[in-house]
CSV table of C-alpha atoms in Angstrom, one decimal:
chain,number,residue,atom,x,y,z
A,1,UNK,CA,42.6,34.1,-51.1
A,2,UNK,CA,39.4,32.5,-52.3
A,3,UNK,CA,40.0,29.2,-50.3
A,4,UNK,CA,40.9,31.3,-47.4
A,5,UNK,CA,37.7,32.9,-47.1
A,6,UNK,CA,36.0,29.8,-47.6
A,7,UNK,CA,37.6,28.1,-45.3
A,8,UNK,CA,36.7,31.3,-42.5
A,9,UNK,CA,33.0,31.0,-43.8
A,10,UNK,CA,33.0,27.3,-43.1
A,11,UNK,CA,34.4,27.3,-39.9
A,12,UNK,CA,32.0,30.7,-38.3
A,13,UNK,CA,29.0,28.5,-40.0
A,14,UNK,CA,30.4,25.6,-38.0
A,15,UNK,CA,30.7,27.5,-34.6
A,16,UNK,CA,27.1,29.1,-35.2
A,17,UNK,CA,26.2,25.6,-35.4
A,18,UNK,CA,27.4,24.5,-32.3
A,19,UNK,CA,26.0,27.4,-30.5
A,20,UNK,CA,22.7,26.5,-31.9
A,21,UNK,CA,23.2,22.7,-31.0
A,22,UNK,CA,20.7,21.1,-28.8
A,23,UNK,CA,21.1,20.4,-25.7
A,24,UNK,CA,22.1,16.4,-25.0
A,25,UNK,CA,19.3,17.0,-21.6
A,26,UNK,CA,16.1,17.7,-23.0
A,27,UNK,CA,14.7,18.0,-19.3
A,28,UNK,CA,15.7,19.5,-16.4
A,29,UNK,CA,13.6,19.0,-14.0
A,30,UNK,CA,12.6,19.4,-10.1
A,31,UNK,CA,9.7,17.6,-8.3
A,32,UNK,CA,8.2,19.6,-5.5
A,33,UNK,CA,5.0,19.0,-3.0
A,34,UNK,CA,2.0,20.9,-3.0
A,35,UNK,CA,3.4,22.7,0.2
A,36,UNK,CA,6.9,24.0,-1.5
A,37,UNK,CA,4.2,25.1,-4.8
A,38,UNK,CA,1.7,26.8,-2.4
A,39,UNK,CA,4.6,28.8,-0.5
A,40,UNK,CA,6.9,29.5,-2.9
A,41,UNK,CA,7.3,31.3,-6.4
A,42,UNK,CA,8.6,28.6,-8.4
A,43,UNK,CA,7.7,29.1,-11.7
A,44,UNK,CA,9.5,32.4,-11.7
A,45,UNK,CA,12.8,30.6,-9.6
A,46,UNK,CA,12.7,27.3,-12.1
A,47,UNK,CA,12.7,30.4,-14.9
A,48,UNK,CA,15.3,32.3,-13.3
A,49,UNK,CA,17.8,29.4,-13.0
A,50,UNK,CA,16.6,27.6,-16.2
A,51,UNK,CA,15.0,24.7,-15.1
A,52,UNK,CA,12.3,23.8,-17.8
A,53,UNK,CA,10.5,21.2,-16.2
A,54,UNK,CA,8.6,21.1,-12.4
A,55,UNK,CA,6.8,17.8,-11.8
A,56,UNK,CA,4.2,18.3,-8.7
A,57,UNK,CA,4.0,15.6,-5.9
A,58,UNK,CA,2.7,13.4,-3.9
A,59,UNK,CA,-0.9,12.1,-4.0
A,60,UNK,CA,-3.3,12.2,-6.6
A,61,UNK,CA,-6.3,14.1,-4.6
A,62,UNK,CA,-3.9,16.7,-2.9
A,63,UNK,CA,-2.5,18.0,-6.1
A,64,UNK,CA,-5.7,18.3,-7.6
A,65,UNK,CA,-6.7,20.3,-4.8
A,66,UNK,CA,-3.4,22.7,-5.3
A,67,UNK,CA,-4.0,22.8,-8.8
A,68,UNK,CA,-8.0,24.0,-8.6
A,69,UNK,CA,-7.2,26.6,-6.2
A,70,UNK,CA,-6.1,30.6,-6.9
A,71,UNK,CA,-2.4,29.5,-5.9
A,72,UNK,CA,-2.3,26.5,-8.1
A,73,UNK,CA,-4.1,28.3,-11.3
A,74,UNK,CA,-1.6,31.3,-10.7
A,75,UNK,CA,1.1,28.5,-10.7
A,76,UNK,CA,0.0,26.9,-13.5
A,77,UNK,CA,-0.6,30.6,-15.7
A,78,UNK,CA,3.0,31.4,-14.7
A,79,UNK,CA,5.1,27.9,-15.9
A,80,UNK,CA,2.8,28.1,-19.2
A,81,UNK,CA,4.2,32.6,-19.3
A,82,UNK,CA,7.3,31.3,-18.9
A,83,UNK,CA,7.3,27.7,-20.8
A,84,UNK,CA,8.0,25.7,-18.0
A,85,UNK,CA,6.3,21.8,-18.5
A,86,UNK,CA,4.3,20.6,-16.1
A,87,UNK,CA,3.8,17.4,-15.1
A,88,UNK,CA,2.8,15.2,-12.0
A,89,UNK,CA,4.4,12.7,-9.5
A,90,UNK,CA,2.3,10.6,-7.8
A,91,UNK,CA,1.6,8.5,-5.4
A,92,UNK,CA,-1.8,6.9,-7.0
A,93,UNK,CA,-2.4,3.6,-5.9
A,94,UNK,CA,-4.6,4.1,-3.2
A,95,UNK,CA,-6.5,6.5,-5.4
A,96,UNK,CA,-6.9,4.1,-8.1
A,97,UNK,CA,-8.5,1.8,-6.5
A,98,UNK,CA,-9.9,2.9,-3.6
A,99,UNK,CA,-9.4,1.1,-0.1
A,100,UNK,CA,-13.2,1.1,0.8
A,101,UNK,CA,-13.8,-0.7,-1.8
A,102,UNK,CA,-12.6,-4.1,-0.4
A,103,UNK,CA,-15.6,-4.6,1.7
A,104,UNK,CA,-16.8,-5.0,-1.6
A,105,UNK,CA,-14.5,-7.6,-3.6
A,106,UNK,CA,-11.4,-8.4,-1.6
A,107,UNK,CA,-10.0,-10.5,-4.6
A,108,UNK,CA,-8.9,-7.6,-6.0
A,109,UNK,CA,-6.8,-6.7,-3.6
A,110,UNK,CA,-3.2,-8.0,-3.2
A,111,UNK,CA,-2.4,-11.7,-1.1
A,112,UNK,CA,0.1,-11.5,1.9
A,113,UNK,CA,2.5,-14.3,2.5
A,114,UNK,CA,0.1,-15.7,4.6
A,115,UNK,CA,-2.6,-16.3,1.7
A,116,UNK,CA,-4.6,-13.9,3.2
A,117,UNK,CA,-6.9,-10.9,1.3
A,118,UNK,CA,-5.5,-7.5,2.7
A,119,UNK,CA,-6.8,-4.1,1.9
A,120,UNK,CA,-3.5,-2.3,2.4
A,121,UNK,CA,-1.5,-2.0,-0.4
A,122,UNK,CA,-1.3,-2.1,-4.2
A,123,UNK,CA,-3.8,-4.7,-5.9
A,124,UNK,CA,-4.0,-8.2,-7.2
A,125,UNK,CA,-3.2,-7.7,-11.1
A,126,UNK,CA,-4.9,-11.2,-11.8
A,127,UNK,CA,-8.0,-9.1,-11.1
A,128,UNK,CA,-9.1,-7.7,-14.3
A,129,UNK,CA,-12.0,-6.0,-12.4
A,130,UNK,CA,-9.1,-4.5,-10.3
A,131,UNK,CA,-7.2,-3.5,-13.6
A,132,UNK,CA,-10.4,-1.6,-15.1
A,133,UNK,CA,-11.2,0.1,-12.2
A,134,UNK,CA,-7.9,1.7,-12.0
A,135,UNK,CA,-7.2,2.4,-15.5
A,136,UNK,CA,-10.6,4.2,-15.2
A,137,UNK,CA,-9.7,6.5,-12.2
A,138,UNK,CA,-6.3,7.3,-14.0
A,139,UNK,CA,-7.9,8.8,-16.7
A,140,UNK,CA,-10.2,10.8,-14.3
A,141,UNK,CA,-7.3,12.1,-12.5
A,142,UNK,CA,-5.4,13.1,-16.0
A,143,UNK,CA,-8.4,15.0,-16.9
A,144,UNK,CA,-7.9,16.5,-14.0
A,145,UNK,CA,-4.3,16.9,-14.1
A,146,UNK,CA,-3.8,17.1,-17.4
A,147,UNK,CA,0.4,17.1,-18.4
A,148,UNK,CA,1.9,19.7,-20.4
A,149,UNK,CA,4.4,17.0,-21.7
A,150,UNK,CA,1.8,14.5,-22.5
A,151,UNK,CA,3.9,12.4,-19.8
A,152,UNK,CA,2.2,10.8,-16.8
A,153,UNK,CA,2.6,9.1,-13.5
A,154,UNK,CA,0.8,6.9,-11.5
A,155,UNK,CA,3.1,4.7,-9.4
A,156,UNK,CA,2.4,2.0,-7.1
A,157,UNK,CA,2.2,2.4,-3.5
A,158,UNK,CA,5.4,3.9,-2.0
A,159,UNK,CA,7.8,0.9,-1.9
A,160,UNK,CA,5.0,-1.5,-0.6
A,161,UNK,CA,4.4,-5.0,-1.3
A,162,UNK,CA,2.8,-6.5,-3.7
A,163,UNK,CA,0.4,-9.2,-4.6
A,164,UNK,CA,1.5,-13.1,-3.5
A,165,UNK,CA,-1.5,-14.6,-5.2
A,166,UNK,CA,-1.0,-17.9,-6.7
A,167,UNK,CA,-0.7,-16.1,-10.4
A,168,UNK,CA,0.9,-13.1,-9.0
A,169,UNK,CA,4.1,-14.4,-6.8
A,170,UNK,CA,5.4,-15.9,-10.3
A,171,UNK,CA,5.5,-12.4,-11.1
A,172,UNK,CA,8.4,-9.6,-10.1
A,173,UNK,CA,7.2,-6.2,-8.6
A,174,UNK,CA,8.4,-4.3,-11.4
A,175,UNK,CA,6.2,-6.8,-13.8
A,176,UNK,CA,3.1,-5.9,-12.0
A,177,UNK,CA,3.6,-2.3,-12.2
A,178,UNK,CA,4.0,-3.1,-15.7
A,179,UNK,CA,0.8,-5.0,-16.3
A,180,UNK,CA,-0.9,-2.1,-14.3
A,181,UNK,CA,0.6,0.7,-16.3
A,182,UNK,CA,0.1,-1.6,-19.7
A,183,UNK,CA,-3.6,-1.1,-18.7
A,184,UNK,CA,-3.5,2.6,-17.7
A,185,UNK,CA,-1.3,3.6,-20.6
A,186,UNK,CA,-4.5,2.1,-23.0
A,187,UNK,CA,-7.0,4.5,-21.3
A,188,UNK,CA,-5.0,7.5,-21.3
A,189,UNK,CA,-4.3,7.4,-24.8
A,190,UNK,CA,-8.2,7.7,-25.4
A,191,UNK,CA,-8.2,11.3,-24.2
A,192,UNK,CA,-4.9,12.1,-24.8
A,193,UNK,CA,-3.2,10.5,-27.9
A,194,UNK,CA,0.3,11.2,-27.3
A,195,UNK,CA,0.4,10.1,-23.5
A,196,UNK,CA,3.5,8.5,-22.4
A,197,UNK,CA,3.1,6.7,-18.7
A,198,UNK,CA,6.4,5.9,-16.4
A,199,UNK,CA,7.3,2.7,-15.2
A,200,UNK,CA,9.1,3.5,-11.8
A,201,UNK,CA,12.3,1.7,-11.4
A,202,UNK,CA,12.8,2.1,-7.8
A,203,UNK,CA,13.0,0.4,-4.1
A,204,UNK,CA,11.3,-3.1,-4.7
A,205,UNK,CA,10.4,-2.3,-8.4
A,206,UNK,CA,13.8,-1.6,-9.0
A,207,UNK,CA,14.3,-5.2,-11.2
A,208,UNK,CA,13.6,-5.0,-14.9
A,209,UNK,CA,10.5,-7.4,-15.8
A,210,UNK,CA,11.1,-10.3,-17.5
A,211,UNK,CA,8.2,-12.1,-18.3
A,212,UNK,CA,5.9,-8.8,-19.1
A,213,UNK,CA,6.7,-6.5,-22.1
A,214,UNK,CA,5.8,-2.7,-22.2
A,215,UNK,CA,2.8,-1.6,-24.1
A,216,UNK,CA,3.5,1.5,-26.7
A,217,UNK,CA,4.0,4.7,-24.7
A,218,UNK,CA,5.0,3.1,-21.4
A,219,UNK,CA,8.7,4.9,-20.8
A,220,UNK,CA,11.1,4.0,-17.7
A,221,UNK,CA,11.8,6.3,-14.8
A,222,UNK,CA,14.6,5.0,-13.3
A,223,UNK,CA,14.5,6.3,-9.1
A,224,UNK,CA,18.4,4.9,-7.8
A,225,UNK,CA,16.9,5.8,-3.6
A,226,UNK,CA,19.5,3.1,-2.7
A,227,UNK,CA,23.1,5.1,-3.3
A,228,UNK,CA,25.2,7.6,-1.7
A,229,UNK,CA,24.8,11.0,-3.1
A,230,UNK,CA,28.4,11.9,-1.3
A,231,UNK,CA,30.2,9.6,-4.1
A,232,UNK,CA,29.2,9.6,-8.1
A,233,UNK,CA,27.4,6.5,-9.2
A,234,UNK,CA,30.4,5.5,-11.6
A,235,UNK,CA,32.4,4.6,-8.0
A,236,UNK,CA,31.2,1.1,-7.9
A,237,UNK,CA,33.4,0.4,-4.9
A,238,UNK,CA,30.3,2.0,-3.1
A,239,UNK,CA,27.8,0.0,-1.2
A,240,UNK,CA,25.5,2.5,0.6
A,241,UNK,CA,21.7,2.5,1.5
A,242,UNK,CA,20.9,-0.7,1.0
A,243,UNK,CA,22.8,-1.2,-2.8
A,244,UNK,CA,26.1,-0.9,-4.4
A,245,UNK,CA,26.5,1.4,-7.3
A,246,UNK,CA,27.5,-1.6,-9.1
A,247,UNK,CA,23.8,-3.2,-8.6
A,248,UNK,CA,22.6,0.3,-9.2
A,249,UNK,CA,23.9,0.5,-12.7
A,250,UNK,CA,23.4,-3.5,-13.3
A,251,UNK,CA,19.6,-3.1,-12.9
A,252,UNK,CA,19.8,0.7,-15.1
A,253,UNK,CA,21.2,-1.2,-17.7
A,254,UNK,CA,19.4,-4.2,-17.9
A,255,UNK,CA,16.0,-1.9,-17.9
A,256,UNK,CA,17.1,0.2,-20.7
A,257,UNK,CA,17.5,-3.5,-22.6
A,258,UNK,CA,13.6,-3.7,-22.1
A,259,UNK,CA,12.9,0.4,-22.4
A,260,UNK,CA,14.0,3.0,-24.5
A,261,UNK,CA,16.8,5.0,-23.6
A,262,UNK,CA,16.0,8.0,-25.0
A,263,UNK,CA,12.2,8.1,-23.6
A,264,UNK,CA,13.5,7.2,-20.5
A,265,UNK,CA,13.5,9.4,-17.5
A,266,UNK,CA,16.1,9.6,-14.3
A,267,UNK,CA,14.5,10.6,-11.3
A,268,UNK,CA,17.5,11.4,-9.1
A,269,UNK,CA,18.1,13.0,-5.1
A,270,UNK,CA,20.7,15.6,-5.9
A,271,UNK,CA,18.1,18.6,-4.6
A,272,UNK,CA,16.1,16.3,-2.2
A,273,UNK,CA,16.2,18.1,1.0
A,274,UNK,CA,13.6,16.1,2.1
A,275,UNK,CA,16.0,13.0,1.9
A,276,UNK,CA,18.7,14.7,3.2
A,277,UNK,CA,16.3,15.6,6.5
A,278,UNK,CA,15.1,12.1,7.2
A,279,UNK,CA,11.8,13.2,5.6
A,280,UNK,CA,10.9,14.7,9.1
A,281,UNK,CA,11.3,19.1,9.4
A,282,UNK,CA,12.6,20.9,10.2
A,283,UNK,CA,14.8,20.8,7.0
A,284,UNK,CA,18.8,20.7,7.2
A,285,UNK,CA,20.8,22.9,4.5
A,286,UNK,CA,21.0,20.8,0.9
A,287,UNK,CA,24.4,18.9,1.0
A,288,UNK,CA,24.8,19.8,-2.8
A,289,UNK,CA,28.2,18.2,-4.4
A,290,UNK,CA,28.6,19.3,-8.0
A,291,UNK,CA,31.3,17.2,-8.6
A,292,UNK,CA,29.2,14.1,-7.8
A,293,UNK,CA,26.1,15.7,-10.1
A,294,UNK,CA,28.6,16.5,-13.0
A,295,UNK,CA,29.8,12.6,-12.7
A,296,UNK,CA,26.3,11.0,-12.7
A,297,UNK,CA,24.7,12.8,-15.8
A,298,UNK,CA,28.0,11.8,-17.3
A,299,UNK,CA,27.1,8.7,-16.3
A,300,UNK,CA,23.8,8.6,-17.6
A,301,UNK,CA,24.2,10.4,-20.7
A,302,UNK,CA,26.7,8.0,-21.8
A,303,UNK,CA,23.9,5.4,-21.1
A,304,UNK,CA,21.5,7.3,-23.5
A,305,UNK,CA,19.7,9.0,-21.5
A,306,UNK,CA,18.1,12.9,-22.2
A,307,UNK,CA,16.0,13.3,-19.3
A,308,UNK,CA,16.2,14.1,-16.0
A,309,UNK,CA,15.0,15.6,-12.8
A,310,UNK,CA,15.3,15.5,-9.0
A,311,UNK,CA,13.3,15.8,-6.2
A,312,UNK,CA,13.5,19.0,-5.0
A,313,UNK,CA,10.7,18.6,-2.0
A,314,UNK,CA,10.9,20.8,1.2
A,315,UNK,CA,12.8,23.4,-0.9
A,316,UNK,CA,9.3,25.6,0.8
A,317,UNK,CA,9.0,29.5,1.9
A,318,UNK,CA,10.6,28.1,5.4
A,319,UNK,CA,13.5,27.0,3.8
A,320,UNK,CA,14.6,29.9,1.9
A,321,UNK,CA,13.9,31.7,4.6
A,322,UNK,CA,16.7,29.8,6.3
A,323,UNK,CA,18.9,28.7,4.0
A,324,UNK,CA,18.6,31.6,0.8
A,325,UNK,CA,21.5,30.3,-1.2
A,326,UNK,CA,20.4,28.9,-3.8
A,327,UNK,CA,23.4,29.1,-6.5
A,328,UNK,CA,23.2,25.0,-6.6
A,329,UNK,CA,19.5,25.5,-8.8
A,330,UNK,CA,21.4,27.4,-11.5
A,331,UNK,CA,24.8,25.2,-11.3
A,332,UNK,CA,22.5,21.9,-11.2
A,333,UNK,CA,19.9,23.7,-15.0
A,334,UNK,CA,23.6,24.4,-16.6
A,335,UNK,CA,24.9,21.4,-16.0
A,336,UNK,CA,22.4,20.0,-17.8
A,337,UNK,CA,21.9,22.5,-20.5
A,338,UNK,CA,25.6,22.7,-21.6
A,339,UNK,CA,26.6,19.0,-20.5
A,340,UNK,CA,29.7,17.9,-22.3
A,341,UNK,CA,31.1,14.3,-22.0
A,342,UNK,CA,33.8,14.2,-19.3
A,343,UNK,CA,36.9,12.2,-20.4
């Protein structure tokens, strides 16, 4: 009788245990413009459906703007009431280093294929002054965005080119962002010590570096905008957008060889209705496929990975209005929260 009620001790301590077990997904997340913030309640509908994560988007100024104003302070009282991170997307190249400020020095702004000085895009990381200048405005902008987290992002221009200097064709997109984000990651540690900066794996950037090593704190954020959302990642037959699946999860794999795994962050489409519309409104209805969401964080916890979020832009006032539905925020939180390896 003794070993029986041992036994039944053992095994309710063991299922209190695995009640209490942690989540594998540490973060579920949605990214949202300043327009879907400004319109809609979303701390209280990230709350409701148990998303514990919002990440606001696009440009450095615009957010800034949302964040200082009644809306945005509400906002940010609200996610902190309810424990919701906040973090922010963005967009920050421009910002960094200011176009006007070519007139000025042109060599530090990136060389087309032509050899010739051009104002538009990105920035010649040979430049140190370049390199200061911008590490310098990133730490204005995360004092004035401070993260929640302690995780940043700055990204390069959206899917632009980059420098094709002499010194800087040798290198790959991806290991300019990195000596960019090497130099950011030292000046946001200086007024925050536990900042963590993303290196975005995406579009042109997509390659892992080679030649250029991540400096302490630098984390991936892997952004797979070339695959078909209708079919899970794991089909590599699938060659959609501009990449297979199989080159998809080739170039995942190969940055988690140069980045940690478990830092690392997943940036995904699932709940982009922006995406979904052509990025032009007005918006269609989300094409949500659950099966196809189950299947990739399968895919990607089996990879290592604990974090994750999706953009979630035009989900505004508008398109609740049209479209109120919106079971797939909940399915898409516990999916995450009580993931389980699928066999």
């Amino acid at each position: 009788m003794k070993n029986f009620y041992l036994i039944t001790l053992a095994f309710v301590v063991f299922l209190l245990g695995s009640c209490q077990r942690e989540s594998h997904y540490q973060m579920r997340g949605v990214v949202l413009n300043t327009v879907d913030l400004a319109t809609e309640d979303w701390a209280k509908k990230a709350h409701e459906n148990g998303i514990n994560t919002i990440g606001t988007h696009m440009f450095p100024g615009e957010v800034v703007e949302f964040i200082q104003s009644p809306k945005g302070q509400k906002f940010m009282e609200d996610c902190h009431r309810y424990g919701i991170a906040v973090e922010h997307q963005l967009h920050s190249m421009a910002e960094l280093l200011p176009r006007e400020l070519f007139a000025e020095d042109s060599t530090m702004f990136r060389m087309d294929e032509h050899g010739r000085r051009v104002g538009d895009w990105n920035c010649c990381v040979a430049s140190e002054k370049a390199l200061d200048i911008i590490a310098e405005n990133a730490q204005k902008y995360a004092r004035l965005l401070p993260s929640t987290n302690h995780r940043y992002y700055f990204w390069l221009d959206d899917g632009k080119p980059t420098c094709q200097c002499p010194t800087c064709r040798e290198l790959l997109p991806s290991e300019q962002a990195l000596l960019i984000e090497n130099r950011i990651i030292g000046a946001l540690r200086k007024i925050d010590p536990e900042a963590k900066l993303a290196h975005l794996s995406y579009a042109n950037s997509i390659e892992a570096p080679r030649k250029v090593k991540p400096a302490e704190g630098v984390f991936l954020e892997f952004a797979p905008i070339m695959r078909s959302w209708e079919k899970p990642l794991a089909d590599t037959s699938v060659e959609d957008r501009g990449m297979s699946h199989a080159e998809n999860l080739k170039h995942l794999k190969e940055n988690l060889a140069v980045f940690s795994a478990e830092d690392a962050v997943v940036l995904e489409y699932w709940l982009d209705v922006s995406l979904f519309s052509g990025w032009k409104k007005p918006a269609v209805r989300l094409p949500w496929h659950k099966d196809v969401f189950l299947s990739d964080i399968d895919t990607y916890a089996k990879l290592g990975i604990r974090n994750v979020t999706s953009f979630a832009v035009y989900m505004d006032s508008e398109y609740f209005k049209s479209y109120p539905d919106c079971s797939y925020l909940k399915e898409y939180a516990d999916g995450l929260k009580n993931y389980k390896p699928l066999k």
